[in-house]
Tab-separated table of C-alpha atoms and ligand atoms in Angstrom:
chain	number	residue	atom	x	y	z
A	1	MET	CA	20.414	-2.911	-6.314
A	2	LYS	CA	16.931	-4.126	-6.847
A	3	LYS	CA	16.219	-7.466	-8.501
A	4	ILE	CA	13.253	-8.314	-10.661
A	5	ALA	CA	11.929	-11.762	-11.736
A	6	ILE	CA	9.733	-11.757	-14.838
A	7	PHE	CA	7.042	-14.346	-15.323
A	8	ALA	CA	5.930	-14.928	-18.878
A	9	SER	CA	3.909	-17.502	-20.877
A	10	GLY	CA	4.171	-16.257	-24.426
A	11	ASN	CA	6.120	-14.229	-26.899
A	12	GLY	CA	7.902	-12.196	-24.109
A	13	SER	CA	8.236	-8.821	-25.926
A	14	ASN	CA	7.342	-7.000	-22.669
A	15	ALA	CA	9.913	-9.181	-20.834
A	16	GLU	CA	12.604	-8.251	-23.218
A	17	ASN	CA	11.638	-4.538	-23.188
A	18	ILE	CA	11.784	-4.495	-19.367
A	19	TYR	CA	15.173	-6.238	-19.391
A	20	GLN	CA	16.633	-3.699	-21.904
A	21	PHE	CA	15.065	-0.750	-20.121
A	22	PHE	CA	16.798	-1.554	-16.820
A	23	SER	CA	20.123	-2.909	-18.217
A	24	ASN	CA	20.871	0.704	-19.237
A	25	GLY	CA	21.271	1.723	-15.577
A	26	ASN	CA	22.945	0.114	-12.604
A	27	ARG	CA	20.145	0.250	-9.914
A	28	VAL	CA	17.757	-2.571	-11.100
A	29	ARG	CA	18.581	-5.891	-12.629
A	30	VAL	CA	16.514	-8.756	-14.216
A	31	PRO	CA	18.393	-11.904	-13.250
A	32	LEU	CA	15.588	-14.372	-13.635
A	33	VAL	CA	12.886	-15.111	-16.125
A	34	ILE	CA	10.333	-17.898	-15.329
A	35	TYR	CA	8.071	-19.421	-18.012
A	36	ASP	CA	5.401	-21.905	-17.639
A	37	ARG	CA	4.926	-23.176	-21.250
A	38	ILE	CA	7.675	-25.351	-22.636
A	39	ASN	CA	7.468	-23.692	-26.177
A	40	ALA	CA	7.083	-20.113	-24.948
A	41	GLY	CA	8.814	-17.645	-27.192
A	42	VAL	CA	10.237	-15.790	-24.157
A	43	ALA	CA	12.783	-18.507	-23.643
A	44	ASP	CA	14.434	-17.958	-27.069
A	45	ARG	CA	14.126	-14.278	-26.808
A	46	MET	CA	15.938	-14.096	-23.402
A	47	ALA	CA	18.547	-16.794	-24.253
A	48	LYS	CA	20.713	-14.153	-25.922
A	49	TYR	CA	21.266	-12.345	-22.657
A	50	PRO	CA	23.840	-14.287	-20.705
A	51	ASP	CA	23.170	-12.502	-17.349
A	52	VAL	CA	19.568	-13.694	-17.351
A	53	LYS	CA	18.678	-17.155	-15.959
A	54	THR	CA	15.660	-18.582	-17.899
A	55	VAL	CA	13.757	-21.307	-15.844
A	56	TYR	CA	10.955	-23.481	-17.151
A	57	ILE	CA	8.557	-24.413	-14.234
A	58	PRO	CA	5.908	-27.012	-15.255
A	59	LYS	CA	2.228	-26.909	-14.262
A	60	SER	CA	2.753	-29.576	-11.564
A	61	THR	CA	5.141	-27.518	-9.648
A	62	TRP	CA	2.857	-24.461	-9.779
A	63	GLN	CA	-0.042	-26.647	-8.418
A	64	GLU	CA	1.609	-28.958	-6.022
A	65	ASN	CA	4.903	-27.384	-4.915
A	66	PRO	CA	4.771	-23.621	-4.948
A	67	GLN	CA	7.265	-23.564	-2.143
A	68	GLU	CA	9.897	-24.602	-4.752
A	69	ILE	CA	9.234	-21.484	-6.772
A	70	ILE	CA	9.324	-19.285	-3.552
A	71	ASP	CA	12.640	-20.818	-2.657
A	72	LEU	CA	14.077	-20.124	-6.122
A	73	LEU	CA	12.939	-16.453	-5.918
A	74	ARG	CA	14.406	-16.097	-2.379
A	75	HIS	CA	17.699	-17.746	-3.555
A	76	GLU	CA	17.833	-15.262	-6.334
A	77	GLU	CA	17.110	-12.398	-3.749
A	78	ILE	CA	14.151	-11.177	-5.923
A	79	ASP	CA	12.568	-7.999	-4.690
A	80	LEU	CA	9.779	-7.662	-7.237
A	81	ILE	CA	7.988	-10.136	-9.457
A	82	VAL	CA	6.694	-8.754	-12.725
A	83	MET	CA	4.111	-10.765	-14.690
A	84	ALA	CA	4.384	-9.840	-18.417
A	85	GLY	CA	1.950	-11.976	-20.416
A	86	PHE	CA	1.855	-14.601	-17.726
A	87	LEU	CA	-1.339	-16.533	-18.181
A	88	ARG	CA	-1.381	-18.773	-15.003
A	89	PHE	CA	-3.141	-17.765	-11.855
A	90	ALA	CA	-0.388	-17.258	-9.166
A	91	PRO	CA	-0.700	-19.746	-6.305
A	92	LYS	CA	-1.885	-18.322	-2.997
A	93	GLU	CA	1.379	-19.298	-1.264
A	94	LEU	CA	3.259	-17.135	-3.806
A	95	THR	CA	0.968	-14.127	-3.650
A	96	GLU	CA	1.203	-14.197	0.177
A	97	ALA	CA	4.975	-14.551	0.185
A	98	PHE	CA	5.360	-11.698	-2.162
A	99	ALA	CA	2.332	-9.577	-1.062
A	100	GLY	CA	2.914	-5.978	-2.431
A	101	ARG	CA	5.875	-7.308	-4.517
A	102	MET	CA	3.922	-8.770	-7.496
A	103	LEU	CA	2.887	-6.748	-10.579
A	104	ASN	CA	0.705	-7.732	-13.589
A	105	ILE	CA	-0.033	-5.962	-16.835
A	106	HIS	CA	-3.429	-6.273	-18.481
A	107	PRO	CA	-4.263	-4.978	-21.960
A	108	SER	CA	-7.473	-3.155	-21.120
A	109	LEU	CA	-8.758	-0.514	-18.727
A	110	ILE	CA	-9.610	-2.650	-15.670
A	111	PRO	CA	-12.348	-3.131	-14.609
A	112	ALA	CA	-13.408	-3.436	-18.233
A	113	HIS	CA	-12.650	-6.767	-20.075
A	114	CYS	CA	-10.652	-8.492	-17.371
A	115	GLY	CA	-10.976	-11.554	-15.184
A	116	PRO	CA	-10.795	-15.322	-15.920
A	117	GLY	CA	-10.233	-16.221	-19.537
A	118	MET	CA	-9.494	-12.631	-20.553
A	119	TYR	CA	-5.963	-12.260	-21.961
A	120	GLY	CA	-4.158	-11.212	-25.091
A	121	ASP	CA	-6.122	-11.003	-28.260
A	122	LYS	CA	-9.341	-12.156	-26.484
A	123	VAL	CA	-9.324	-8.825	-24.629
A	124	HIS	CA	-8.914	-6.784	-27.849
A	125	GLN	CA	-11.581	-8.754	-29.597
A	126	ALA	CA	-14.002	-8.116	-26.645
A	127	VAL	CA	-13.205	-4.312	-26.873
A	128	ILE	CA	-13.972	-4.190	-30.598
A	129	ALA	CA	-17.127	-6.315	-30.172
A	130	ALA	CA	-18.376	-3.937	-27.440
A	131	GLY	CA	-17.804	-1.001	-29.720
A	132	ASP	CA	-15.771	0.869	-27.054
A	133	ALA	CA	-14.261	4.172	-28.065
A	134	LYS	CA	-11.246	3.639	-25.936
A	135	SER	CA	-9.216	0.779	-24.309
A	136	GLY	CA	-5.923	0.872	-22.528
A	137	VAL	CA	-3.276	-0.619	-20.362
A	138	THR	CA	-3.446	-1.345	-16.535
A	139	VAL	CA	-0.594	-2.299	-14.371
A	140	HIS	CA	-1.820	-3.628	-11.052
A	141	TYR	CA	-0.646	-5.483	-7.970
A	142	VAL	CA	-1.397	-9.226	-7.941
A	143	SER	CA	-3.799	-10.382	-5.393
A	144	ASP	CA	-6.010	-13.535	-4.813
A	145	ILE	CA	-8.607	-12.199	-7.278
A	146	ILE	CA	-7.677	-12.477	-10.985
A	147	ASP	CA	-7.010	-8.855	-12.178
A	148	GLY	CA	-8.441	-7.682	-8.970
A	149	GLY	CA	-5.434	-6.186	-7.084
A	150	GLU	CA	-4.786	-2.549	-6.463
A	151	ILE	CA	-4.269	-0.494	-9.629
A	152	LEU	CA	-0.881	1.122	-9.865
A	153	MET	CA	-1.079	2.797	-13.288
A	154	GLN	CA	-3.369	3.067	-16.309
A	155	GLU	CA	-3.044	4.596	-19.711
A	156	GLU	CA	-5.783	5.007	-22.352
A	157	VAL	CA	-5.647	4.156	-26.011
A	158	GLU	CA	-8.068	5.373	-28.591
A	159	VAL	CA	-9.953	2.780	-30.528
A	160	ALA	CA	-10.053	4.069	-34.149
A	161	GLU	CA	-12.784	3.581	-36.703
A	162	GLY	CA	-12.341	0.234	-38.392
A	163	GLU	CA	-9.848	-0.897	-35.681
A	164	THR	CA	-9.078	-4.639	-35.653
A	165	ALA	CA	-7.962	-6.761	-32.783
A	166	GLU	CA	-4.470	-7.032	-34.310
A	167	SER	CA	-4.048	-3.277	-34.867
A	168	LEU	CA	-5.350	-2.551	-31.392
A	169	ALA	CA	-2.937	-5.147	-29.929
A	170	GLN	CA	-0.095	-3.328	-31.695
A	171	LYS	CA	-1.118	0.051	-30.221
A	172	ILE	CA	-1.586	-1.438	-26.782
A	173	HIS	CA	1.838	-3.080	-26.921
A	174	GLU	CA	3.476	0.229	-27.780
A	175	VAL	CA	1.867	1.736	-24.646
A	176	GLU	CA	2.871	-1.188	-22.557
A	177	TYR	CA	6.572	-0.728	-23.529
A	178	SER	CA	6.572	2.664	-21.904
A	179	LEU	CA	4.075	2.191	-19.147
A	180	TYR	CA	5.386	-0.929	-17.536
A	181	PRO	CA	8.916	0.107	-16.850
A	182	ARG	CA	7.540	3.347	-15.285
A	183	ALA	CA	5.161	1.353	-13.165
A	184	ILE	CA	7.939	-0.903	-11.975
A	185	VAL	CA	10.046	2.137	-10.985
A	186	ALA	CA	7.008	3.421	-8.911
A	187	ALA	CA	6.514	0.078	-7.261
A	188	LEU	CA	10.237	-0.232	-6.367
A	189	ALA	CA	10.136	3.328	-4.978
A	190	ARG	CA	7.153	2.383	-2.881
A	191	LEU	CA	8.982	-0.650	-1.527
A	192	ASP	CA	11.918	1.511	-0.616
A	193	SER	CA	9.666	3.913	1.359
A	194	GLN	CA	7.960	1.049	3.089
A	195	GLU	CA	11.328	-0.531	4.079
A	196	LEU	CA	12.149	2.862	5.648
A	197	ASN	CA	8.808	3.254	7.450
A	198	PRO	CA	7.353	-0.381	7.745
A	199	PRO	CA	3.633	-0.372	8.334
A	200	ALA	CA	2.408	-1.495	11.734
A	201	ILE	CA	1.690	-5.275	11.984
A	202	PRO	CA	-1.577	-5.884	13.947
A	203	GLY	CA	-0.776	-7.657	17.301
A	204	VAL	CA	2.921	-6.875	17.033
A	205	THR	CA	4.202	-4.116	19.241
A	206	PRO	CA	7.094	-2.261	17.468
A	207	PRO	CA	10.245	-1.826	19.605
A	208	PRO	CA	10.187	1.442	21.612
A	209	THR	CA	11.918	4.322	20.070
A	210	PRO	CA	15.134	5.054	22.103
A	211	SER	CA	15.234	8.417	23.847
A	212	PRO	CA	18.034	10.851	22.971
A	213	ALA	CA	19.737	9.927	26.215
A	214	GLU	CA	19.555	6.242	25.498
A	215	GLU	CA	20.917	6.860	21.964
A	216	TRP	CA	23.754	8.855	23.256
A	217	ALA	CA	24.473	6.181	25.911
A	218	GLU	CA	24.676	3.652	23.078
A	219	THR	CA	26.990	5.877	21.086
A	220	LEU	CA	29.230	6.189	24.170
A	221	GLY	CA	29.099	2.418	24.709
A	222	VAL	CA	27.890	2.632	28.244
A	223	SER	CA	24.952	0.892	30.002
A	224	TYR	CA	21.952	2.984	30.804
A	225	ASN	CA	19.045	2.267	33.204
A	226	PRO	CA	16.528	5.185	33.051
A	227	GLU	CA	14.377	3.776	35.837
A	228	LYS	CA	17.303	3.636	38.326
A	229	ILE	CA	18.219	7.140	37.431
A	230	CYS	CA	14.709	8.427	37.614
A	231	GLN	CA	14.252	7.124	41.170
A	232	THR	CA	17.320	8.915	42.475
A	233	ASP	CA	16.267	12.428	41.714
A	234	ASN	CA	13.690	14.096	39.523
A	235	SER	CA	13.411	17.692	40.732
A	236	ALA	CA	12.808	20.723	38.579
A	237	GLU	CA	15.974	22.276	39.902
A	238	ASN	CA	17.986	19.351	38.532
A	239	LEU	CA	16.278	19.870	35.150
A	240	GLN	CA	17.379	23.419	35.062
A	241	ASN	CA	20.865	22.271	36.017
A	242	THR	CA	20.858	19.871	33.065
A	243	LEU	CA	19.838	22.653	30.792
A	244	GLU	CA	22.653	24.734	31.961
A	245	SER	CA	25.251	21.992	31.478
A	246	ASN	CA	23.848	21.307	27.978
A	247	GLN	CA	25.101	24.726	27.050
A	248	ASN	CA	28.480	23.126	26.616
A	249	PRO	CA	27.865	19.919	24.647
A	250	GLU	CA	31.416	18.571	25.277
A	251	GLN	CA	31.083	19.141	29.028
A	252	PHE	CA	27.579	17.624	29.022
A	253	GLN	CA	28.756	14.563	27.043
A	254	SER	CA	31.709	13.845	29.444
A	255	GLN	CA	29.436	14.440	32.444
A	256	LEU	CA	26.761	12.237	31.074
A	257	GLN	CA	29.181	9.435	30.319
A	258	SER	CA	30.607	9.408	33.864
A	259	GLN	CA	27.106	9.828	35.339
A	260	LEU	CA	25.814	6.922	33.291
A	261	GLN	CA	28.602	4.735	34.464
A	262	ASN	CA	27.969	5.715	38.053
A	263	PRO	CA	24.500	7.055	38.711
A	264	GLN	CA	25.170	8.040	42.272
A	265	GLN	CA	28.013	10.339	41.453
A	266	PRO	CA	27.163	14.054	41.500
A	267	GLY	CA	27.250	15.828	38.217
A	268	ILE	CA	24.392	15.913	35.836
A	269	PRO	CA	21.247	15.394	37.852
A	270	ALA	CA	20.157	11.831	37.373
A	271	GLY	CA	16.383	12.509	36.962
A	272	SER	CA	17.116	14.781	34.134
A	273	ARG	CA	18.062	12.059	31.698
A	274	THR	CA	14.598	11.350	30.711
A	275	HIS	CA	14.050	15.162	30.377
A	276	TYR	CA	16.892	15.924	28.109
A	277	PRO	CA	15.860	19.228	26.335
A	278	THR	CA	15.842	17.768	22.840
A	279	GLU	CA	12.930	15.514	23.802
A	280	PRO	CA	9.706	16.764	22.345
A	281	GLY	CA	7.513	18.654	24.818
A	282	GLN	CA	10.375	19.210	27.203
A	283	SER	CA	12.583	21.732	25.531
A	284	SER	CA	10.635	24.861	24.778
A	285	GLY	CA	9.370	25.687	28.252
A	286	GLN	CA	12.767	25.304	29.921
A	287	LEU	CA	14.626	27.175	27.228
A	288	GLU	CA	12.157	30.022	27.383
A	289	GLU	CA	12.996	30.628	30.891
A	290	LYS	CA	16.684	31.011	30.066
A	291	MET	CA	15.951	33.067	26.962
A	292	PRO	CA	12.926	35.253	27.299
A	293	SER	CA	11.655	37.268	24.274
A	294	THR	CA	12.701	40.655	25.919
A	295	TYR	CA	16.370	39.554	25.201
A	296	LEU	CA	15.656	40.017	21.526
A	297	VAL	CA	14.173	43.496	22.063
A	298	TRP	CA	17.275	44.391	24.131
A	299	SER	CA	19.494	43.147	21.391
A	300	VAL	CA	17.806	45.451	18.872
A	301	VAL	CA	17.947	48.403	21.213
A	302	MET	CA	21.722	47.822	21.980
A	303	THR	CA	22.397	47.497	18.230
A	304	LEU	CA	20.689	50.781	17.509
A	305	LEU	CA	22.442	52.591	20.390
A	306	CYS	CA	25.881	51.462	19.075
A	307	CYS	CA	25.326	51.845	15.407
A	308	LEU	CA	23.309	55.070	15.386
A	309	PRO	CA	25.887	57.618	16.486
A	310	ALA	CA	28.512	56.334	13.987
A	311	GLY	CA	25.766	56.090	11.302
A	312	VAL	CA	24.843	59.827	11.949
A	313	VAL	CA	28.443	60.861	11.553
A	314	ALA	CA	28.607	58.838	8.298
A	315	ILE	CA	25.527	60.636	6.961
A	316	ILE	CA	26.873	64.029	7.832
A	317	TYR	CA	30.058	63.311	5.850
A	318	SER	CA	28.062	61.903	3.033
A	319	CYS	CA	26.076	65.183	2.777
A	320	GLN	CA	29.350	67.130	2.744
A	321	VAL	CA	30.541	65.079	-0.262
A	322	SER	CA	27.904	66.453	-2.645
A	323	SER	CA	27.931	70.013	-1.266
A	324	LYS	CA	31.749	70.324	-1.491
A	325	PHE	CA	31.638	68.717	-4.953
A	326	TYR	CA	29.206	71.283	-6.304
A	327	ALA	CA	31.111	74.107	-4.580
A	328	GLY	CA	34.217	73.051	-6.676
A	329	ASP	CA	36.174	71.803	-3.607
A	330	PHE	CA	37.006	68.352	-5.146
A	331	ALA	CA	39.746	67.665	-2.587
A	332	GLY	CA	37.325	68.368	0.288
A	333	ALA	CA	34.661	66.179	-1.297
A	334	MET	CA	37.217	63.289	-1.451
A	335	ARG	CA	38.154	63.760	2.190
A	336	ALA	CA	34.487	63.800	3.189
A	337	SER	CA	33.848	60.663	1.163
A	338	GLU	CA	36.801	58.895	2.840
A	339	ARG	CA	35.528	59.812	6.278
A	340	ALA	CA	32.030	58.780	5.340
A	341	GLN	CA	33.302	55.380	4.433
A	342	ILE	CA	35.319	55.020	7.590
A	343	TRP	CA	32.287	55.906	9.806
A	344	ILE	CA	30.056	53.415	7.871
A	345	ILE	CA	32.616	50.626	8.541
A	346	ILE	CA	32.832	51.675	12.271
A	347	SER	CA	29.020	51.655	12.459
A	348	PHE	CA	28.811	48.167	10.912
A	349	VAL	CA	31.701	46.746	13.127
A	350	LEU	CA	29.987	48.073	16.269
A	351	GLY	CA	26.780	46.376	15.190
A	352	VAL	CA	28.437	43.030	14.641
A	353	MET	CA	30.362	43.279	17.858
A	354	VAL	CA	27.334	44.029	19.984
A	355	ASN	CA	25.455	41.134	18.524
A	356	THR	CA	28.249	38.674	18.875
A	357	LEU	CA	29.091	39.751	22.439
A	358	TYR	CA	25.597	40.461	23.639
A	359	PHE	CA	24.282	36.846	23.907
A	360	PRO	CA	27.310	35.313	25.506
A	361	LEU	CA	27.410	38.193	28.088
A	362	MET	CA	23.667	37.753	28.748
A	363	MET	CA	24.284	34.053	29.516
A	364	LEU	CA	27.011	34.904	31.948
A	365	PHE	CA	25.170	37.635	33.923
B	401	GAR	C1	0.501	-8.227	-23.307
B	401	GAR	O1	-0.274	-7.435	-24.139
B	401	GAR	C2	-0.076	-8.259	-21.961
B	401	GAR	O2	-0.749	-7.119	-21.611
B	401	GAR	C3	-1.045	-9.472	-22.010
B	401	GAR	O3	-0.353	-10.396	-22.822
B	401	GAR	C4	0.424	-9.705	-23.666
B	401	GAR	C5	1.845	-10.304	-23.689
B	401	GAR	O4	2.596	-9.903	-24.707
B	401	GAR	N1	-1.296	-9.879	-20.669
B	401	GAR	C6	-2.612	-10.385	-20.383
B	401	GAR	O5	-3.484	-10.478	-21.220
B	401	GAR	C7	-2.784	-10.866	-18.976
B	401	GAR	N2	-4.175	-11.039	-18.664
B	401	GAR	P1	4.158	-10.213	-24.743
B	401	GAR	O6	4.315	-11.728	-24.428
B	401	GAR	O7	4.650	-9.900	-26.111
B	401	GAR	O8	4.844	-9.448	-23.702
């Protein structure tokens, strides 16, 4: 469940639209709406939804105590801040605390008609005054520069002949109602993927990825010291032994468990732990020694040798079916057909048997 906080300063039609959009599903919620103007229409608009907390935060708090706002957002476990007609410049502490987690919507195609003092109808008036043929909507991440963060989504709107700021505002709002929810979904998806693959932080060394042997040792609940084990033995012969013991995973697992608990005990060669064949770069060469490509050729030859004689008999009987049928010997045709079927089955069974027995036999001898 992802939680969104909406910041608004005015009417709040985008805020309500976003709330309604996500209240239809069960993956995203809007538990908090923050507004910064005591008479903002958004407060009344959202008052009818009992599951939304509406909080007025005065100018002084934004300027002098932004930490209070951060604490409130953290307390509500907010994942994403969505500014919808929010006309205040977000304090640096907040943009830093929620970097990559703050969106804003602007009613023009950024970089056109944006920046300080450009909001709401002022933007539309500027578009009309400039005689632009098109305007649009931009959803962008919030940064320290007003309307300067990374653009997430944009959609164009045609500016018609004789368009007024009011009619353009109406068209822009319609686009906003469909674009903003989609952009929020995209931002949440991006957050999810970042949580799975966090970006590297400069100066911070990520914890080393455990080797398969270490992961296995953890699963088995035993202590594992690769260095101690590596010092004891590291020979190629032992690597080969490990590969052989790996052919029976259960046997390997029990051997590994006892070996990890007592590194001196004979069994799986100690040095091999860091060379377990599922480790990248270690597996192919060792396995090729055990399974050369000529084995595959032999498998095809053996299959042909076993299937072919039975197959030839099946073909002979098949030929007899048509010749007997046209000679009027219907009973003979039926018999030939039955025999052809039996030999086809024999050929198939031999082929399957050869292939299922061949590899295990090859491993043994
Ligand atoms: C929206 O058109 C939004 O794009 C704009 O204010 C309007 C709010 O409408 N935002 C800005 O201009 C920000 N620079 P609403 O209160 O009905 O959602």
